[in-house]
Every structure is written in C-alpha cells, then in structure tokens.
Amino acid sequence: TVIRDNAGRMQAGDVYVLNDPYHGGTHLPDVTVITPVYLGDALEPDFYVGSRGHHADIGGLTPGSMPPFSTRIEEEGVQIQNFKLVDRGVLREAEILALLASGEYPSRNPQQNLADLKAQIAANEKGAQELHKMVDQFGLDVVQAYMQHVQDNAEESVRRAITALGPRLATAHGSAQPQAFVLELDNGARIQVAVRIDAQQRSAVVDFSGTSAQQSNNFNAPKAVTMAAVLYVFRTLVDDDIPLNAGCLKPLQVIIPPGSMLNPNPPAAVVAGNVETSTCITNALLGALGVMAASQCTMNNFTFGNERYQYYETVSGGSGAGEGFAGTSVVQTHMTNSRLTDPEVLEFRFPVLLESYAVRAGSGGAGR
C-alpha cells in the first residue's frame, strides 16, 4: 500500500505509518512503520525496511484496543492509512498526536504511542544503515541478486514440499482431489478450505470458497491475516532452514471470496480476526493437509487496563500431534507469536501481583 500510494512522491528521509486492516494491516493495535532506503543520489528507493509493533492501546471501546463486542472498525480505535510520519527527516509530531487523539474512540495514551513509533523509526533506521553497509561491502548488484536467490530458494523449497504432499493428500482423503475441510467456530461461523495439488506444475490452489460471509461481530479476518496464515502453514512444510519471505507464496494460488469473513469489506470489525480467526485458519489448513492435529483455536487473549495502564497477554495452550511426534503442553502455538511476560517484569511495570501461573490438572485429557 505504501509503495503503491506514494509512487513518484517519496524522498530520502520520509517514513510512513499505517495500521488500516483494509490496506495491508491486521488489527488496529498492530502499527506498521515503513522507511524507503535510498543509495547515493537515487531518485527512487532501492529498498524498503519495515517494522510492525503491537501498541498497548490505539483507542477503541476498551483499554488495550481489543473490545470483545465491537461491530464496526471505528469502535476498535484510530485508523491510520498511509500517514507520513517523518517528512524528509523531520518528525511530524504534532500531526501524528492530533491523529491519535481523533475519532470516536481516540488513543488513551498518545505519548506512549509516539514513544513506540520513535522506537520503530529507529529500528528501521538501523535496518537502513545495515543495508548501506552490506551494499558498501558487496556491491548493489550482488545484494540484489542474493535477495532474489533467497526468494527463488524459498519458492523451490515450497514446490518440493507440495510435490511430497500430493500423494500423502490423496492417501489421507482417498481421492486425488480432496474434499473441502470445514472448521466450525463456536459462534456458528465456518471456515471451509480445499487444497488442490497440481503435480505437473508443482503448485497448489488454496480455496476458501464456502467460508461464512463476513460477520456482524469482530471475528472477521482481513485478507492480510488470511494470507499470513497460508504463508505460515506452507512454510512449516519446508524442512530446510529458510527465511520467511514472499517466495514461499509464488507456488500458491489463494482464493478468498470477497465479503467473506476471511476477506471482509469495510467497516467490518476485525479485532478478533487477528487473534482468534487466524488460529482457526491455521488449524483448518493443517487439517486440510492432514499434517497435524489442531491446537487450541484461540490465542487466549487476556487484557486489562484503565486510562493510565493498558496490558495485553496471551496465555499458552497446547499444540496437536502429527505423524511421528506427540503434541506439546503449555506452549504458545502457531499465530500467537508471543511469549509470556516475565512475572518480575509484569509486577515491576504494573500495579499488579501475579499469584500463580500453572497447568490446570487433567485439563488435556489422555489424547490419542
């Protein structure tokens, strides 16, 4: 979105920020900062660096910006769509603070947001510096060539995984064209996905047709979230140690019906799409591929706060078993992408006491 919407207008020293779920974002607390990187006197950016951080609060109905009962995006906080955060090296502090204080449900702590944004700008700047050093050492042609090699290698790795998957899918489903896998949510919605392998092309079609229409609740997952889950699952099929990148998606055609809960239209609420539905998509895909039993279909979000403090945690669950390996207890799984905050850190920074954190006895059952 940033590259497309600012084509021909970017300059060295510019930095952009967005969180809009309908333009590449996930949910509003996830704020992405993008910095174009210029080498020498280049008129167009040679690279882009980006950082995405989950902000403690971006507004919305409840502290922590994870309201359980939102029905439209405005109730989930401040939307930022391709906002120029730094203009040729000058931080637009007044403008971003005004934006954070705007709308029906503004941010509760804009100064904290600003501090986090400065950290993201700095992270990007560090990335830009490292790119400059790499180009100085190896030359631009070599760096760009290796960036292409990394993507080509990822593409080939996923194609090999798809090739190996074909016969297994046919055996598991008793058919060369497997039936759609359906995962039903507690609220009555359903995620339906079929994975069709083209052995000759070494490619796959991931088809979410038949999935429920977008919901009046906030369990809608923006397309970026659905694509992230697809990317994640197919990356897990690759045994090689490769960096996650867009090359993994090249062998895949992903069909996500517009207006469905996995590709909703504005102003649908989306906050649970990122933390609940994303894990459901992942488990549905793993089920469709027959590679792993489901983990819990939730990130087990726990939030609390007031005007001064906002806190957000995910509570670990368990991962499912697969061929040749057992499931695991008390781990953050798949899309959760976070660990428990150390109790010492929690108690130092917040006016709370953590009395216990333990496995509930007998909660997992015997398994099979």
CSV table of C-alpha atoms in Angstrom, one decimal:
chain,number,residue,atom,x,y,z
A,1,THR,CA,0.0,0.0,0.0
A,2,VAL,CA,2.7,2.4,1.0
A,3,ILE,CA,4.7,1.8,-2.2
A,4,ARG,CA,1.7,2.0,-4.4
A,5,ASP,CA,0.1,5.0,-2.9
A,6,ASN,CA,3.3,7.1,-2.8
A,7,ALA,CA,4.8,6.2,-6.2
A,8,GLY,CA,6.9,9.0,-7.5
A,9,ARG,CA,6.4,11.1,-4.4
A,10,MET,CA,8.8,9.6,-1.8
A,11,GLN,CA,12.0,11.3,-0.8
A,12,ALA,CA,15.0,10.4,1.3
A,13,GLY,CA,14.2,10.8,5.0
A,14,ASP,CA,10.5,10.0,4.6
A,15,VAL,CA,8.8,7.5,6.9
A,16,TYR,CA,5.2,6.2,6.6
A,17,VAL,CA,2.9,4.6,9.1
A,18,LEU,CA,-0.3,2.6,8.8
A,19,ASN,CA,-2.5,0.1,10.7
A,20,ASP,CA,-5.6,0.0,8.5
A,21,PRO,CA,-6.7,-3.6,8.2
A,22,TYR,CA,-8.2,-2.8,4.8
A,23,HIS,CA,-4.9,-1.7,3.4
A,24,GLY,CA,-2.5,-4.4,4.5
A,25,GLY,CA,-2.9,-4.1,8.3
A,26,THR,CA,-4.1,-6.8,10.6
A,27,HIS,CA,-5.9,-5.2,13.5
A,28,LEU,CA,-5.6,-1.6,14.7
A,29,PRO,CA,-3.1,-2.1,17.6
A,30,ASP,CA,-0.6,-3.6,15.1
A,31,VAL,CA,1.1,-0.5,13.7
A,32,THR,CA,3.5,-0.7,10.8
A,33,VAL,CA,6.2,1.8,10.0
A,34,ILE,CA,7.8,1.8,6.5
A,35,THR,CA,11.0,3.6,5.5
A,36,PRO,CA,12.2,3.9,1.9
A,37,VAL,CA,16.0,3.4,1.6
A,38,TYR,CA,18.0,5.4,-1.0
A,39,LEU,CA,21.5,4.7,-2.1
A,40,GLY,CA,23.6,7.6,-3.3
A,41,ASP,CA,21.7,10.1,-5.4
A,42,ALA,CA,19.0,7.6,-6.4
A,43,LEU,CA,15.6,9.1,-7.4
A,44,GLU,CA,13.6,6.0,-6.5
A,45,PRO,CA,14.1,3.8,-3.3
A,46,ASP,CA,16.5,0.9,-3.7
A,47,PHE,CA,15.0,-0.9,-0.7
A,48,TYR,CA,12.3,-0.6,1.9
A,49,VAL,CA,12.6,-1.5,5.6
A,50,GLY,CA,9.6,-2.0,7.9
A,51,SER,CA,8.7,-2.8,11.5
A,52,ARG,CA,5.4,-3.8,12.9
A,53,GLY,CA,4.7,-3.5,16.6
A,54,HIS,CA,1.6,-4.2,18.7
A,55,HIS,CA,0.8,-1.0,20.6
A,56,ALA,CA,-0.7,-1.3,24.1
A,57,ASP,CA,-3.6,0.9,23.2
A,58,ILE,CA,-4.7,2.7,20.0
A,59,GLY,CA,-8.2,3.7,21.3
A,60,GLY,CA,-11.5,1.9,20.9
A,61,LEU,CA,-14.2,0.8,23.3
A,62,THR,CA,-11.9,-0.7,25.9
A,63,PRO,CA,-8.4,-0.1,27.2
A,64,GLY,CA,-6.0,-2.2,25.2
A,65,SER,CA,-8.0,-1.8,22.0
A,66,MET,CA,-9.3,-5.4,22.0
A,67,PRO,CA,-13.0,-4.9,22.6
A,68,PRO,CA,-15.0,-8.1,22.7
A,69,PHE,CA,-18.2,-6.6,21.3
A,70,SER,CA,-17.2,-4.2,18.6
A,71,THR,CA,-19.3,-4.4,15.4
A,72,ARG,CA,-17.5,-1.8,13.2
A,73,ILE,CA,-13.9,-0.8,12.8
A,74,GLU,CA,-14.4,2.7,14.3
A,75,GLU,CA,-15.1,1.1,17.7
A,76,GLU,CA,-11.7,-0.6,17.7
A,77,GLY,CA,-9.6,2.6,17.7
A,78,VAL,CA,-7.8,5.1,15.5
A,79,GLN,CA,-7.3,4.0,11.8
A,80,ILE,CA,-4.0,5.2,10.2
A,81,GLN,CA,-3.9,4.9,6.5
A,82,ASN,CA,-0.6,5.7,4.8
A,83,PHE,CA,0.3,8.6,7.0
A,84,LYS,CA,3.6,10.4,6.5
A,85,LEU,CA,5.2,10.2,9.9
A,86,VAL,CA,8.6,11.7,9.0
A,87,ASP,CA,8.9,14.3,6.2
A,88,ARG,CA,12.5,14.4,4.8
A,89,GLY,CA,13.9,13.8,8.2
A,90,VAL,CA,11.5,15.9,10.3
A,91,LEU,CA,9.2,14.1,12.6
A,92,ARG,CA,5.6,15.3,12.2
A,93,GLU,CA,4.9,15.0,15.9
A,94,ALA,CA,2.0,17.5,16.3
A,95,GLU,CA,0.2,15.9,13.3
A,96,ILE,CA,0.5,12.3,14.5
A,97,LEU,CA,-0.5,13.3,18.0
A,98,ALA,CA,-3.6,15.0,16.6
A,99,LEU,CA,-4.4,11.9,14.5
A,100,LEU,CA,-4.1,9.7,17.6
A,101,ALA,CA,-6.4,12.0,19.5
A,102,SER,CA,-9.1,12.0,16.8
A,103,GLY,CA,-12.2,9.9,16.0
A,104,GLU,CA,-14.9,8.5,18.1
A,105,TYR,CA,-12.6,6.4,20.3
A,106,PRO,CA,-9.1,8.1,20.4
A,107,SER,CA,-5.9,6.6,21.8
A,108,ARG,CA,-5.8,6.7,25.6
A,109,ASN,CA,-2.1,7.4,25.7
A,110,PRO,CA,-0.8,9.2,22.6
A,111,GLN,CA,2.6,9.9,24.2
A,112,GLN,CA,3.2,6.2,24.7
A,113,ASN,CA,2.2,5.6,21.0
A,114,LEU,CA,4.6,8.3,20.0
A,115,ALA,CA,7.5,6.7,22.0
A,116,ASP,CA,6.7,3.3,20.4
A,117,LEU,CA,6.6,4.9,16.9
A,118,LYS,CA,10.0,6.6,17.6
A,119,ALA,CA,11.4,3.2,18.5
A,120,GLN,CA,10.0,1.7,15.2
A,121,ILE,CA,11.6,4.6,13.3
A,122,ALA,CA,14.9,3.9,15.0
A,123,ALA,CA,14.6,0.2,14.2
A,124,ASN,CA,14.0,1.0,10.5
A,125,GLU,CA,17.0,3.4,10.6
A,126,LYS,CA,19.2,0.6,11.9
A,127,GLY,CA,17.9,-1.6,9.1
A,128,ALA,CA,18.7,1.1,6.6
A,129,GLN,CA,22.2,1.5,8.0
A,130,GLU,CA,22.9,-2.2,7.8
A,131,LEU,CA,21.7,-2.3,4.2
A,132,HIS,CA,24.1,0.6,3.3
A,133,LYS,CA,27.0,-1.3,5.0
A,134,MET,CA,26.1,-4.5,3.1
A,135,VAL,CA,26.0,-2.7,-0.3
A,136,ASP,CA,29.2,-0.9,0.5
A,137,GLN,CA,30.9,-4.3,1.2
A,138,PHE,CA,29.4,-6.5,-1.6
A,139,GLY,CA,28.0,-4.1,-4.2
A,140,LEU,CA,24.4,-3.4,-5.1
A,141,ASP,CA,24.2,-6.0,-7.9
A,142,VAL,CA,25.4,-8.8,-5.5
A,143,VAL,CA,23.0,-7.8,-2.7
A,144,GLN,CA,20.0,-7.6,-5.1
A,145,ALA,CA,21.0,-10.9,-6.7
A,146,TYR,CA,21.1,-12.6,-3.3
A,147,MET,CA,17.8,-11.1,-2.3
A,148,GLN,CA,16.4,-12.8,-5.5
A,149,HIS,CA,18.2,-16.0,-4.7
A,150,VAL,CA,16.6,-16.1,-1.2
A,151,GLN,CA,13.1,-15.8,-2.8
A,152,ASP,CA,13.9,-18.3,-5.5
A,153,ASN,CA,15.2,-20.8,-3.0
A,154,ALA,CA,12.0,-20.4,-0.9
A,155,GLU,CA,9.8,-20.9,-3.9
A,156,GLU,CA,11.7,-24.1,-4.9
A,157,SER,CA,11.6,-25.3,-1.3
A,158,VAL,CA,7.8,-24.9,-1.1
A,159,ARG,CA,7.4,-26.6,-4.6
A,160,ARG,CA,9.3,-29.6,-3.3
A,161,ALA,CA,7.1,-29.7,-0.2
A,162,ILE,CA,4.0,-29.5,-2.4
A,163,THR,CA,5.3,-32.4,-4.6
A,164,ALA,CA,5.8,-34.5,-1.5
A,165,LEU,CA,2.4,-33.6,-0.2
A,166,GLY,CA,0.4,-34.7,-3.3
A,167,PRO,CA,0.5,-38.5,-2.7
A,168,ARG,CA,0.0,-38.1,1.0
A,169,LEU,CA,-3.1,-35.9,0.5
A,170,ALA,CA,-4.6,-38.5,-1.9
A,171,THR,CA,-4.0,-41.3,0.5
A,172,ALA,CA,-5.4,-39.4,3.5
A,173,HIS,CA,-8.5,-38.3,1.7
A,174,GLY,CA,-8.9,-41.4,-0.5
A,175,SER,CA,-9.1,-39.2,-3.6
A,176,ALA,CA,-6.8,-37.3,-5.9
A,177,GLN,CA,-9.0,-34.2,-5.4
A,178,PRO,CA,-9.6,-34.0,-1.7
A,179,GLN,CA,-12.8,-32.7,-0.3
A,180,ALA,CA,-13.0,-29.3,1.5
A,181,PHE,CA,-12.1,-29.3,5.1
A,182,VAL,CA,-14.6,-27.5,7.4
A,183,LEU,CA,-13.7,-26.0,10.8
A,184,GLU,CA,-16.7,-24.7,12.7
A,185,LEU,CA,-16.4,-21.8,15.1
A,186,ASP,CA,-18.3,-21.6,18.4
A,187,ASN,CA,-20.3,-18.7,17.1
A,188,GLY,CA,-21.8,-20.7,14.2
A,189,ALA,CA,-19.5,-19.4,11.5
A,190,ARG,CA,-17.4,-21.8,9.5
A,191,ILE,CA,-14.1,-21.8,7.7
A,192,GLN,CA,-14.0,-24.0,4.6
A,193,VAL,CA,-10.8,-24.7,2.7
A,194,ALA,CA,-9.8,-27.1,0.0
A,195,VAL,CA,-6.2,-27.6,-1.1
A,196,ARG,CA,-5.7,-28.9,-4.7
A,197,ILE,CA,-2.3,-30.0,-5.8
A,198,ASP,CA,-1.1,-29.7,-9.4
A,199,ALA,CA,1.7,-32.3,-9.5
A,200,GLN,CA,2.8,-31.2,-13.0
A,201,GLN,CA,3.2,-27.5,-12.1
A,202,ARG,CA,4.3,-28.3,-8.6
A,203,SER,CA,1.8,-25.8,-7.4
A,204,ALA,CA,-1.3,-25.7,-5.2
A,205,VAL,CA,-4.6,-23.9,-5.1
A,206,VAL,CA,-5.8,-23.0,-1.6
A,207,ASP,CA,-9.5,-22.3,-2.0
A,208,PHE,CA,-11.6,-20.8,0.9
A,209,SER,CA,-14.9,-20.9,-1.1
A,210,GLY,CA,-17.8,-21.9,1.1
A,211,THR,CA,-16.5,-19.9,4.1
A,212,SER,CA,-19.1,-17.9,6.0
A,213,ALA,CA,-19.9,-14.4,4.9
A,214,GLN,CA,-18.4,-11.5,6.9
A,215,GLN,CA,-19.8,-11.4,10.5
A,216,SER,CA,-21.6,-8.7,12.4
A,217,ASN,CA,-19.2,-9.5,15.3
A,218,ASN,CA,-15.5,-8.8,15.2
A,219,PHE,CA,-14.3,-12.3,14.1
A,220,ASN,CA,-13.6,-11.1,10.5
A,221,ALA,CA,-10.0,-11.6,9.4
A,222,PRO,CA,-8.6,-9.1,6.9
A,223,LYS,CA,-7.1,-10.6,3.8
A,224,ALA,CA,-3.6,-9.9,5.1
A,225,VAL,CA,-4.2,-12.1,8.1
A,226,THR,CA,-5.6,-15.0,6.0
A,227,MET,CA,-2.6,-14.7,3.6
A,228,ALA,CA,-0.2,-14.7,6.7
A,229,ALA,CA,-1.8,-17.9,7.9
A,230,VAL,CA,-1.4,-19.6,4.5
A,231,LEU,CA,2.2,-18.4,4.3
A,232,TYR,CA,2.9,-19.7,7.8
A,233,VAL,CA,1.4,-23.2,7.2
A,234,PHE,CA,3.2,-23.8,3.9
A,235,ARG,CA,6.5,-22.5,5.4
A,236,THR,CA,6.1,-25.2,8.2
A,237,LEU,CA,6.0,-27.9,5.5
A,238,VAL,CA,9.6,-27.0,4.4
A,239,ASP,CA,12.3,-28.9,6.4
A,240,ASP,CA,15.1,-26.5,5.2
A,241,ASP,CA,16.1,-23.6,7.3
A,242,ILE,CA,15.0,-20.8,5.1
A,243,PRO,CA,14.0,-17.2,6.0
A,244,LEU,CA,10.3,-16.5,5.7
A,245,ASN,CA,9.7,-14.4,2.5
A,246,ALA,CA,7.3,-13.8,-0.4
A,247,GLY,CA,8.9,-16.5,-2.5
A,248,CYS,CA,7.1,-19.1,-0.3
A,249,LEU,CA,3.8,-17.8,-1.8
A,250,LYS,CA,4.8,-18.0,-5.5
A,251,PRO,CA,3.7,-21.7,-6.0
A,252,LEU,CA,0.3,-20.9,-4.4
A,253,GLN,CA,-3.0,-19.5,-5.8
A,254,VAL,CA,-5.1,-18.4,-2.9
A,255,ILE,CA,-8.9,-17.9,-3.4
A,256,ILE,CA,-10.6,-15.9,-0.7
A,257,PRO,CA,-14.1,-14.8,-1.6
A,258,PRO,CA,-14.6,-11.0,-1.2
A,259,GLY,CA,-17.2,-10.2,1.5
A,260,SER,CA,-16.4,-13.4,3.4
A,261,MET,CA,-15.2,-13.4,7.0
A,262,LEU,CA,-11.7,-14.1,5.7
A,263,ASN,CA,-11.8,-11.1,3.3
A,264,PRO,CA,-14.3,-8.7,4.7
A,265,ASN,CA,-15.4,-5.3,3.4
A,266,PRO,CA,-15.3,-2.1,5.5
A,267,PRO,CA,-16.5,-1.2,8.0
A,268,ALA,CA,-16.5,-4.7,9.4
A,269,ALA,CA,-14.9,-5.1,12.9
A,270,VAL,CA,-11.8,-7.3,12.8
A,271,VAL,CA,-10.0,-7.3,16.2
A,272,ALA,CA,-10.8,-11.0,16.9
A,273,GLY,CA,-9.9,-11.9,13.3
A,274,ASN,CA,-6.3,-11.4,14.1
A,275,VAL,CA,-6.2,-13.3,17.4
A,276,GLU,CA,-9.0,-15.9,17.1
A,277,THR,CA,-9.8,-16.5,13.4
A,278,SER,CA,-6.2,-16.6,12.4
A,279,THR,CA,-5.6,-19.6,14.6
A,280,CYS,CA,-8.7,-21.2,13.2
A,281,ILE,CA,-7.5,-20.6,9.6
A,282,THR,CA,-4.1,-22.2,10.6
A,283,ASN,CA,-5.8,-25.3,12.1
A,284,ALA,CA,-8.2,-25.6,9.2
A,285,LEU,CA,-5.2,-25.6,6.8
A,286,LEU,CA,-3.3,-28.1,8.9
A,287,GLY,CA,-6.4,-30.3,8.9
A,288,ALA,CA,-7.0,-30.0,5.2
A,289,LEU,CA,-3.3,-31.0,4.6
A,290,GLY,CA,-3.6,-33.8,7.2
A,291,VAL,CA,-0.2,-33.0,8.7
A,292,MET,CA,-1.1,-32.0,12.3
A,293,ALA,CA,-3.9,-32.1,14.8
A,294,ALA,CA,-5.4,-28.8,15.9
A,295,SER,CA,-4.0,-26.7,18.7
A,296,GLN,CA,-6.5,-24.5,20.6
A,297,CYS,CA,-8.3,-22.3,18.1
A,298,THR,CA,-7.5,-19.1,20.1
A,299,MET,CA,-4.6,-17.0,21.3
A,300,ASN,CA,-6.2,-16.9,24.8
A,301,ASN,CA,-6.0,-13.2,25.0
A,302,PHE,CA,-6.1,-11.6,28.4
A,303,THR,CA,-6.3,-7.8,28.7
A,304,PHE,CA,-6.8,-5.3,31.5
A,305,GLY,CA,-6.3,-1.6,31.9
A,306,ASN,CA,-7.6,1.8,32.6
A,307,GLU,CA,-6.7,5.3,31.4
A,308,ARG,CA,-3.1,5.0,32.6
A,309,TYR,CA,-2.3,1.3,32.3
A,310,GLN,CA,-3.0,-1.0,29.4
A,311,TYR,CA,-1.8,-4.6,29.4
A,312,TYR,CA,-2.1,-7.4,26.9
A,313,GLU,CA,-1.1,-11.1,27.3
A,314,THR,CA,-1.6,-14.4,25.5
A,315,VAL,CA,-2.0,-17.4,27.7
A,316,SER,CA,-0.3,-20.6,26.4
A,317,GLY,CA,-2.3,-23.7,25.4
A,318,GLY,CA,-1.0,-26.8,23.6
A,319,SER,CA,-0.1,-28.0,20.1
A,320,GLY,CA,-1.5,-31.0,18.4
A,321,ALA,CA,0.2,-34.2,17.5
A,322,GLY,CA,1.2,-35.3,14.0
A,323,GLU,CA,2.8,-38.3,12.2
A,324,GLY,CA,5.8,-39.3,14.3
A,325,PHE,CA,5.5,-36.7,17.0
A,326,ALA,CA,3.4,-36.0,20.1
A,327,GLY,CA,1.6,-32.8,20.9
A,328,THR,CA,3.0,-30.4,23.5
A,329,SER,CA,1.5,-28.9,26.6
A,330,VAL,CA,1.6,-25.2,27.7
A,331,VAL,CA,3.2,-23.6,24.6
A,332,GLN,CA,2.3,-20.6,22.5
A,333,THR,CA,1.3,-22.0,19.2
A,334,HIS,CA,1.2,-21.0,15.5
A,335,MET,CA,-0.1,-17.5,15.0
A,336,THR,CA,0.2,-16.4,18.7
A,337,ASN,CA,3.8,-15.2,18.1
A,338,SER,CA,4.5,-14.1,21.6
A,339,ARG,CA,5.7,-15.5,24.9
A,340,LEU,CA,4.6,-14.9,28.5
A,341,THR,CA,5.9,-11.7,30.0
A,342,ASP,CA,8.2,-12.5,32.9
A,343,PRO,CA,6.4,-12.1,36.2
A,344,GLU,CA,9.1,-9.9,37.5
A,345,VAL,CA,8.7,-7.5,34.5
A,346,LEU,CA,4.9,-7.5,34.8
A,347,GLU,CA,5.0,-6.7,38.6
A,348,PHE,CA,7.7,-4.1,38.1
A,349,ARG,CA,5.9,-2.2,35.4
A,350,PHE,CA,2.3,-2.6,36.5
A,351,PRO,CA,0.5,-2.2,39.9
A,352,VAL,CA,-0.4,-5.9,40.0
A,353,LEU,CA,0.6,-9.1,41.7
A,354,LEU,CA,0.8,-12.4,39.8
A,355,GLU,CA,-0.3,-15.0,42.3
A,356,SER,CA,0.1,-18.2,40.2
A,357,TYR,CA,0.6,-19.4,36.7
A,358,ALA,CA,0.1,-23.2,36.4
A,359,VAL,CA,-1.2,-26.0,34.3
A,360,ARG,CA,-4.7,-27.0,35.3
A,361,ALA,CA,-4.6,-30.6,36.4
A,362,GLY,CA,-6.1,-33.0,34.0
A,363,SER,CA,-7.1,-30.4,31.5
A,364,GLY,CA,-5.6,-32.0,28.4
A,365,GLY,CA,-7.1,-35.5,28.6
A,366,ALA,CA,-5.3,-38.6,27.5
A,367,GLY,CA,-5.0,-37.7,23.8
A,368,ARG,CA,-4.6,-40.2,21.0
